[in-house]
Each structure stands twice: as structure tokens, then as C-alpha cells.
Tab-separated table of C-alpha atoms in Angstrom:
chain	number	residue	atom	x	y	z
A	1	MET	CA	-6.860	125.541	-19.766
A	2	GLN	CA	-3.310	126.239	-18.617
A	3	GLY	CA	-0.690	126.955	-21.225
A	4	THR	CA	-2.721	128.643	-23.949
A	5	ARG	CA	-3.545	132.237	-24.849
A	6	LEU	CA	-7.278	131.530	-25.037
A	7	ASP	CA	-9.897	132.312	-22.394
A	8	MET	CA	-13.321	130.722	-21.951
A	9	ASP	CA	-14.958	133.882	-20.634
A	10	ARG	CA	-13.873	135.806	-23.742
A	11	ILE	CA	-15.141	132.991	-25.968
A	12	ARG	CA	-18.546	133.103	-24.331
A	13	ALA	CA	-18.518	136.894	-24.677
A	14	ALA	CA	-17.705	136.500	-28.363
A	15	ARG	CA	-20.999	134.655	-28.875
A	16	ARG	CA	-22.823	137.756	-27.681
A	17	VAL	CA	-21.341	140.030	-30.369
A	18	ILE	CA	-21.303	137.650	-33.343
A	19	ALA	CA	-24.276	138.188	-35.660
A	20	PRO	CA	-26.821	135.371	-35.184
A	21	VAL	CA	-26.551	134.414	-38.857
A	22	PHE	CA	-23.070	133.019	-38.145
A	23	LEU	CA	-23.990	131.131	-34.967
A	24	ASP	CA	-25.527	127.692	-34.384
A	25	SER	CA	-24.612	126.382	-37.829
A	26	PRO	CA	-26.191	123.074	-38.866
A	27	LEU	CA	-24.821	119.924	-37.247
A	28	TYR	CA	-26.186	116.631	-38.513
A	29	ARG	CA	-25.411	112.955	-39.016
A	30	CYS	CA	-24.754	112.245	-42.701
A	31	GLU	CA	-25.733	108.588	-42.950
A	32	ALA	CA	-25.140	108.525	-46.705
A	33	LEU	CA	-21.399	108.870	-46.083
A	34	GLU	CA	-20.781	105.171	-45.543
A	35	LEU	CA	-17.191	105.322	-44.326
A	36	GLY	CA	-17.326	102.811	-41.488
A	37	CYS	CA	-17.966	105.454	-38.844
A	38	ALA	CA	-20.747	107.825	-37.837
A	39	VAL	CA	-19.924	111.048	-39.681
A	40	ASP	CA	-21.428	114.241	-38.280
A	41	ILE	CA	-21.093	117.372	-40.404
A	42	LYS	CA	-20.723	120.806	-38.824
A	43	LEU	CA	-21.693	123.013	-41.740
A	44	GLU	CA	-19.880	126.341	-41.494
A	45	THR	CA	-20.812	127.362	-45.048
A	46	ALA	CA	-24.496	128.170	-44.505
A	47	ASN	CA	-23.936	131.892	-43.945
A	48	PRO	CA	-23.436	135.071	-46.010
A	49	VAL	CA	-19.667	134.598	-46.466
A	50	ARG	CA	-19.733	130.794	-46.778
A	51	SER	CA	-17.010	130.136	-44.221
A	52	PHE	CA	-16.382	130.126	-40.482
A	53	LYS	CA	-14.147	133.207	-40.632
A	54	ALA	CA	-16.852	135.744	-39.801
A	55	ARG	CA	-17.081	134.399	-36.270
A	56	GLY	CA	-13.701	136.035	-35.679
A	57	THR	CA	-14.163	139.145	-37.801
A	58	GLU	CA	-17.427	139.917	-36.039
A	59	VAL	CA	-15.508	140.184	-32.770
A	60	VAL	CA	-12.849	142.431	-34.314
A	61	ALA	CA	-15.356	144.650	-36.096
A	62	SER	CA	-17.477	145.096	-32.978
A	63	GLN	CA	-14.397	146.353	-31.143
A	64	LEU	CA	-13.344	148.713	-33.927
A	65	ALA	CA	-16.851	150.134	-34.267
A	66	THR	CA	-16.474	151.757	-30.837
A	67	SER	CA	-12.825	152.782	-31.190
A	68	ASP	CA	-11.159	155.948	-32.439
A	69	SER	CA	-9.600	154.143	-35.403
A	70	ARG	CA	-12.180	152.591	-37.698
A	71	ALA	CA	-9.775	151.277	-40.326
A	72	VAL	CA	-8.357	147.770	-40.560
A	73	VAL	CA	-6.191	145.769	-42.946
A	74	CYS	CA	-5.643	142.028	-43.247
A	75	ALA	CA	-3.892	139.538	-45.455
A	76	SER	CA	-6.154	136.810	-46.730
A	77	ALA	CA	-6.274	133.797	-49.008
A	78	GLY	CA	-9.854	134.939	-49.577
A	79	ASN	CA	-12.200	133.795	-46.832
A	80	LEU	CA	-10.934	136.061	-44.048
A	81	GLY	CA	-11.059	139.022	-46.417
A	82	GLN	CA	-14.681	138.342	-47.312
A	83	ALA	CA	-15.598	137.942	-43.681
A	84	LEU	CA	-13.873	141.152	-42.622
A	85	ALA	CA	-15.476	143.037	-45.494
A	86	TRP	CA	-18.916	141.756	-44.463
A	87	SER	CA	-18.411	142.506	-40.769
A	88	GLY	CA	-16.983	145.948	-41.484
A	89	ARG	CA	-19.542	147.037	-44.053
A	90	ASP	CA	-22.539	147.419	-41.751
A	91	ARG	CA	-20.377	149.005	-39.052
A	92	GLY	CA	-18.977	151.653	-41.370
A	93	LEU	CA	-15.369	150.434	-41.161
A	94	ASP	CA	-12.666	151.109	-43.719
A	95	VAL	CA	-11.466	147.634	-44.707
A	96	THR	CA	-8.409	146.829	-46.800
A	97	VAL	CA	-7.576	143.272	-47.846
A	98	VAL	CA	-4.236	142.172	-49.258
A	99	ALA	CA	-4.213	138.934	-51.230
A	100	SER	CA	-2.183	137.061	-53.784
A	101	ARG	CA	-3.235	137.751	-57.340
A	102	PHE	CA	-3.203	133.953	-57.715
A	103	ALA	CA	-5.926	133.533	-55.091
A	104	THR	CA	-9.285	132.015	-56.050
A	105	THR	CA	-11.026	134.489	-58.342
A	106	ALA	CA	-14.432	133.927	-56.774
A	107	LYS	CA	-13.047	134.914	-53.381
A	108	LEU	CA	-11.433	138.084	-54.719
A	109	ASP	CA	-14.611	139.070	-56.546
A	110	ARG	CA	-16.657	138.748	-53.360
A	111	ILE	CA	-14.200	140.871	-51.391
A	112	ARG	CA	-14.652	143.658	-53.945
A	113	ALA	CA	-18.429	143.203	-54.030
A	114	LEU	CA	-18.594	143.599	-50.259
A	115	GLY	CA	-16.975	147.015	-50.515
A	116	ALA	CA	-13.448	146.403	-49.226
A	117	LYS	CA	-10.335	147.811	-50.851
A	118	LEU	CA	-8.376	144.965	-52.403
A	119	GLU	CA	-4.641	145.065	-53.043
A	120	LEU	CA	-3.023	142.169	-54.899
A	121	VAL	CA	0.602	141.074	-54.589
A	122	ASP	CA	2.724	139.076	-57.010
A	123	GLY	CA	3.443	136.247	-54.627
A	124	ASP	CA	1.829	133.867	-52.177
A	125	HIS	CA	-0.049	134.427	-48.918
A	126	GLU	CA	3.148	134.977	-46.933
A	127	LEU	CA	4.017	137.970	-49.129
A	128	ALA	CA	0.491	139.289	-48.615
A	129	ARG	CA	1.060	139.099	-44.856
A	130	VAL	CA	4.222	141.208	-45.197
A	131	ARG	CA	2.428	143.791	-47.330
A	132	ALA	CA	-0.552	144.041	-44.965
A	133	ALA	CA	1.825	144.729	-42.069
A	134	GLU	CA	3.502	147.476	-44.119
A	135	ILE	CA	0.152	149.137	-44.814
A	136	ALA	CA	-0.817	149.006	-41.151
A	137	ARG	CA	2.446	150.626	-40.085
A	138	TYR	CA	2.384	153.294	-42.773
A	139	ASP	CA	-1.281	154.240	-42.297
A	140	GLY	CA	-1.352	153.725	-38.536
A	141	ILE	CA	-4.349	151.383	-38.678
A	142	ARG	CA	-5.322	148.056	-37.117
A	143	LEU	CA	-3.612	145.014	-38.576
A	144	LEU	CA	-5.744	141.899	-38.251
A	145	GLU	CA	-3.469	138.853	-38.271
A	146	ASP	CA	-5.385	135.637	-38.665
A	147	SER	CA	-4.596	133.063	-35.968
A	148	LEU	CA	-2.168	135.396	-34.168
A	149	ASP	CA	-4.919	137.795	-33.099
A	150	LEU	CA	-6.953	136.068	-30.438
A	151	GLU	CA	-10.259	137.381	-31.764
A	152	THR	CA	-9.897	135.062	-34.768
A	153	CYS	CA	-9.188	132.063	-32.540
A	154	GLU	CA	-11.820	132.822	-29.920
A	155	GLY	CA	-14.443	133.638	-32.525
A	156	ALA	CA	-13.783	130.262	-34.138
A	157	ALA	CA	-13.869	128.691	-30.691
A	158	THR	CA	-17.602	129.386	-30.478
A	159	ILE	CA	-17.979	126.439	-32.865
A	160	GLY	CA	-16.613	124.286	-30.063
A	161	LEU	CA	-19.301	125.529	-27.699
A	162	GLU	CA	-21.887	124.329	-30.213
A	163	LEU	CA	-20.252	120.902	-30.554
A	164	VAL	CA	-19.798	119.930	-26.937
A	165	ASP	CA	-23.335	118.741	-26.220
A	166	ALA	CA	-23.424	116.624	-29.391
A	167	LEU	CA	-20.299	114.603	-28.668
A	168	HIS	CA	-21.723	111.623	-26.825
A	169	GLY	CA	-21.158	108.882	-29.379
A	170	THR	CA	-18.588	106.090	-29.348
A	171	ASP	CA	-15.040	107.357	-28.786
A	172	PRO	CA	-15.749	110.751	-30.413
A	173	ALA	CA	-13.240	112.577	-32.593
A	174	VAL	CA	-13.330	115.996	-34.239
A	175	LEU	CA	-11.424	116.541	-37.491
A	176	ILE	CA	-10.324	120.136	-38.063
A	177	ALA	CA	-8.691	121.667	-41.140
A	178	LEU	CA	-5.309	123.102	-40.218
A	179	GLY	CA	-4.046	126.231	-41.942
A	180	GLY	CA	-2.998	129.222	-39.874
A	181	GLY	CA	-4.409	127.509	-36.805
A	182	ALA	CA	-7.263	129.744	-35.601
A	183	LEU	CA	-9.937	127.103	-36.155
A	184	ALA	CA	-7.913	124.256	-34.671
A	185	THR	CA	-6.692	126.121	-31.607
A	186	GLY	CA	-10.071	127.711	-30.925
A	187	VAL	CA	-12.217	124.613	-31.258
A	188	GLY	CA	-9.517	122.450	-29.693
A	189	TYR	CA	-9.311	124.693	-26.638
A	190	VAL	CA	-13.044	124.479	-25.960
A	191	LEU	CA	-13.204	120.729	-26.472
A	192	LYS	CA	-10.199	119.998	-24.284
A	193	THR	CA	-11.632	122.258	-21.579
A	194	LEU	CA	-15.233	121.056	-21.628
A	195	ALA	CA	-15.026	117.594	-23.213
A	196	PRO	CA	-11.459	116.366	-22.711
A	197	ALA	CA	-12.231	112.794	-23.798
A	198	VAL	CA	-12.888	113.976	-27.365
A	199	GLU	CA	-9.931	113.366	-29.687
A	200	VAL	CA	-8.946	116.579	-31.507
A	201	ILE	CA	-7.243	115.790	-34.815
A	202	CYS	CA	-5.874	118.472	-37.138
A	203	VAL	CA	-5.657	117.741	-40.867
A	204	GLN	CA	-3.395	119.389	-43.425
A	205	PRO	CA	-2.486	118.507	-47.034
A	206	LEU	CA	0.897	116.977	-47.787
A	207	GLY	CA	1.633	119.885	-50.110
A	208	ALA	CA	1.377	122.440	-47.291
A	209	PRO	CA	2.675	120.634	-44.192
A	210	ALA	CA	4.422	123.386	-42.211
A	211	LEU	CA	2.227	123.570	-39.112
A	212	THR	CA	1.724	119.807	-38.935
A	213	ARG	CA	5.467	119.229	-39.092
A	214	SER	CA	5.905	121.938	-36.486
A	215	TRP	CA	3.427	120.193	-34.172
A	216	HIS	CA	5.242	116.886	-34.471
A	217	GLU	CA	8.707	118.403	-33.994
A	218	ARG	CA	7.507	120.823	-31.284
A	219	ARG	CA	9.274	123.728	-32.994
A	220	VAL	CA	8.468	126.051	-35.889
A	221	VAL	CA	9.184	124.352	-39.206
A	222	THR	CA	8.853	126.448	-42.358
A	223	THR	CA	8.689	125.346	-45.986
A	224	GLU	CA	9.936	127.032	-49.138
A	225	THR	CA	6.746	126.363	-51.059
A	226	ALA	CA	3.127	125.326	-50.574
A	227	ASP	CA	1.634	123.239	-53.364
A	228	THR	CA	-1.949	122.153	-52.791
A	229	ILE	CA	-5.426	122.671	-54.205
A	230	ALA	CA	-6.495	123.527	-50.640
A	231	ASP	CA	-5.589	127.208	-50.956
A	232	GLY	CA	-7.234	128.132	-47.670
A	233	VAL	CA	-4.600	126.218	-45.692
A	234	ALA	CA	-1.565	126.826	-47.900
A	235	GLY	CA	0.691	128.586	-45.385
A	236	ARG	CA	4.467	128.173	-45.231
A	237	ILE	CA	5.496	130.021	-42.058
A	238	PRO	CA	3.730	128.991	-38.826
A	239	ILE	CA	3.190	131.565	-36.092
A	240	PRO	CA	5.099	130.538	-32.927
A	241	GLU	CA	2.328	131.575	-30.518
A	242	VAL	CA	-0.191	129.525	-32.500
A	243	LEU	CA	2.045	126.474	-32.403
A	244	ASP	CA	2.355	126.829	-28.629
A	245	ASP	CA	-1.441	126.762	-28.307
A	246	LEU	CA	-1.804	123.895	-30.754
A	247	LEU	CA	0.656	121.751	-28.822
A	248	VAL	CA	-1.655	122.008	-25.815
A	249	VAL	CA	-5.048	121.448	-27.443
A	250	ALA	CA	-4.451	119.020	-30.338
A	251	ASP	CA	-4.167	115.267	-29.831
A	252	ASP	CA	-2.781	114.648	-33.311
A	253	ALA	CA	-1.967	116.330	-36.603
A	254	VAL	CA	-2.033	114.338	-39.834
A	255	LEU	CA	-1.175	114.938	-43.469
A	256	VAL	CA	-3.341	113.741	-46.369
A	257	GLN	CA	-2.697	113.313	-50.056
A	258	GLU	CA	-4.215	115.545	-52.745
A	259	SER	CA	-5.989	112.539	-54.252
A	260	SER	CA	-7.775	111.959	-50.943
A	261	VAL	CA	-8.857	115.599	-50.807
A	262	VAL	CA	-10.351	115.275	-54.287
A	263	ALA	CA	-12.081	112.052	-53.256
A	264	GLY	CA	-13.467	113.908	-50.239
A	265	LEU	CA	-14.846	116.632	-52.475
A	266	ARG	CA	-16.620	114.015	-54.580
A	267	LEU	CA	-18.064	112.219	-51.578
A	268	LEU	CA	-19.414	115.438	-50.071
A	269	LEU	CA	-21.010	116.317	-53.413
A	270	ASP	CA	-22.432	112.884	-54.189
A	271	HIS	CA	-23.565	111.825	-50.704
A	272	ALA	CA	-24.111	115.077	-48.797
A	273	GLY	CA	-25.114	117.383	-51.652
A	274	LEU	CA	-22.386	119.847	-50.676
A	275	VAL	CA	-20.188	121.898	-52.983
A	276	VAL	CA	-17.201	122.839	-50.831
A	277	GLU	CA	-13.659	124.075	-51.217
A	278	PRO	CA	-10.782	121.615	-50.786
A	279	SER	CA	-9.933	122.765	-47.257
A	280	ALA	CA	-13.420	121.703	-46.180
A	281	ALA	CA	-12.841	118.160	-47.454
A	282	LEU	CA	-9.712	117.530	-45.380
A	283	GLY	CA	-11.627	115.762	-42.634
A	284	ILE	CA	-13.198	113.299	-45.060
A	285	ALA	CA	-9.774	112.793	-46.637
A	286	ALA	CA	-8.378	111.835	-43.231
A	287	ILE	CA	-11.083	109.204	-42.732
A	288	LEU	CA	-10.445	107.779	-46.202
A	289	GLU	CA	-6.744	107.396	-45.495
A	290	ASP	CA	-7.130	105.694	-42.100
A	291	ARG	CA	-10.480	103.916	-41.965
A	292	ASP	CA	-9.342	101.518	-39.246
A	293	ARG	CA	-8.572	104.404	-36.902
A	294	PHE	CA	-12.115	105.774	-37.137
A	295	ALA	CA	-14.082	102.528	-37.520
A	296	GLY	CA	-17.233	102.514	-35.390
A	297	ARG	CA	-16.540	105.933	-33.885
A	298	GLN	CA	-18.477	109.195	-33.854
A	299	VAL	CA	-16.501	111.566	-36.059
A	300	VAL	CA	-17.332	115.242	-36.508
A	301	THR	CA	-15.845	117.006	-39.504
A	302	ILE	CA	-16.042	120.794	-39.696
A	303	VAL	CA	-16.949	121.799	-43.255
A	304	CYS	CA	-15.235	125.153	-43.058
A	305	GLY	CA	-15.716	126.875	-46.431
A	306	SER	CA	-17.407	126.698	-49.832
A	307	ASN	CA	-15.877	129.569	-51.781
A	308	VAL	CA	-14.499	127.679	-54.739
A	309	ASP	CA	-13.531	128.365	-58.344
A	310	GLN	CA	-16.321	126.593	-60.223
A	311	ASP	CA	-14.227	125.661	-63.264
A	312	LYS	CA	-11.529	124.083	-61.110
A	313	TYR	CA	-14.138	122.376	-58.960
A	314	ARG	CA	-15.778	120.768	-61.991
A	315	ARG	CA	-12.409	119.414	-63.088
A	316	TRP	CA	-11.659	118.046	-59.607
A	317	VAL	CA	-14.945	116.183	-59.263
A	318	GLY	CA	-15.239	115.207	-62.910
A	319	LEU	CA	-18.326	117.190	-63.876
């Protein structure tokens, strides 16, 4: 597709280096979710790191495993760090993850358990990004920047390859959580290339709207704060190159209320038997807030992560 950084040949090549355990994730119609449309769930949590992020880190780690420098650092809200730690561990890479000390404890614990070095900063994810870049410069090692580095986008894009053949229902739409943009640009690129009639809709919480606002205004819009329970998408400073790609591949970008995200969490627990993190419920939240838009349609929602603080989760869903 003209006008993006992504490449279909590289995406197909990515499938060949991603560990099979992260490929061909379950995709099924969840009839119990009676929302006025046919809801198909793409379950990206049924893998060792419980998120889609390893599709990208597998590509990066496979490259580093054959390079002179076998060290890498990234900033992460938690899921990317786990994925990079997992992908690097079996390849003998030296992995450092920088995260906010306010990040979800369960995510930080798993990063440590997977053998990565973990450095915490007294600030949000944007400060972690600054610190990771400093480490990379000082130590002369690879900096993995989620959504900016194409491996993260094209790894995520392999999900799109797995969706294309299933999108033959009525006026199909795919709902994609929007954070840094790797998932949305990757999957969106494949769908718009191979199944252009599919509507690609990005979903972000009202409390962290920077990239959605940027998409609508067609320029980078930053925010001073990000206030949402969906920590995995709580960015404040969009990456210009990512916005450029998103403007080409996304048909719409919508914002949803926190109450709808919580309702989505409850629905996925009660009717799909899924314990997921708030970012993974954004698609359901979007359906709840605009039922008329999706009525009678085939709607795929990508359930992108399930690394959640159990105490907070119980409060959200009322357990």
C-alpha cells in the first residue's frame, strides 16, 4: 500500500521467524455476547506472555541473535517488556526494560521472572521512553521503540494475515485497541491491502486520547496527562511516523468512556469466560457506545492482553 512504511513481503517473512506458539491465535464467534452484532474474538492472550507483543519482539530478537550486538533495551508499560524478555531469553540476549514504577505490578514481576534487567523511573511511560533512549546511547546497544520500529508493527501485522480469510460476514469491521499504534497500523495495513472493504476502527479511552485526536486533526496532538485504567494504551506523545501510517490504514478512530471499558471487562468475563486487561476490552466498549453503528454486522475485536492486577480487576468487575 502506497504511503506507509510497512511492507507485505516483510510481514510474510515475519511469520517465518515468529515462534509458532504466538501464531494462529484462536478466532471464534462468541454468540453469548448478545450485542446486536456478530462478535468474533481474536484471542491474543493464549500464549506465554499473554499479549500480542511477542509477534514483534520475536522478529527483533531473531535479528539480534545473528548480530554482533546482542543487547537491547526498551521502554514498556509492561507487555512489550515481557515479550522482549521472553524472546531474548532463549536466544541468549541481554535485555533491559525501563518502566514506570507505577506500572501494573504483575507485569513488572513477570519481566523480572523472565530474566530481563528492569529499571524503574519515577514518572509515566513517556519518561521511561526517554530513559531507555539514554541507556541505548550510553551503552551503545539496540533501542527497541515500540510502534516506531517497524518490526513491532510488522510482527503485529501477522494478525491481519490470520484475519483476512475470516472476514466474509455482513459489512465486516475490525476493532483495534490504539496505544502507540503498532497493532493498529500493522493489522490495518494488511486488511486495507488484502481486504479493503473491511472497516478498520481504532479505539482509545477518553483519558488517553492523544493518537485519536492526532488522527482526526491530521497532525501530532500531545496531552499533558493520561488518566485511564487502560495502562497499555496510556501514551501522551504520538510518534509522527506512526500517525502518518495510521492516517492511511485506519477508517476511523473513536474514544470510549472508562465506564464502557469496565462494562466490557464484565461482559468478557461473564459471557466469554475471559479475564483481560482494560486495553483488551476497548473493542467491546466501542460496540456498547454505538450499537446502531454495528447492528447486524460482523465485528472482530482483538483481545490484545490479559496481564492485569488481580486486586484492581476484582474491584472493576465487582468480584
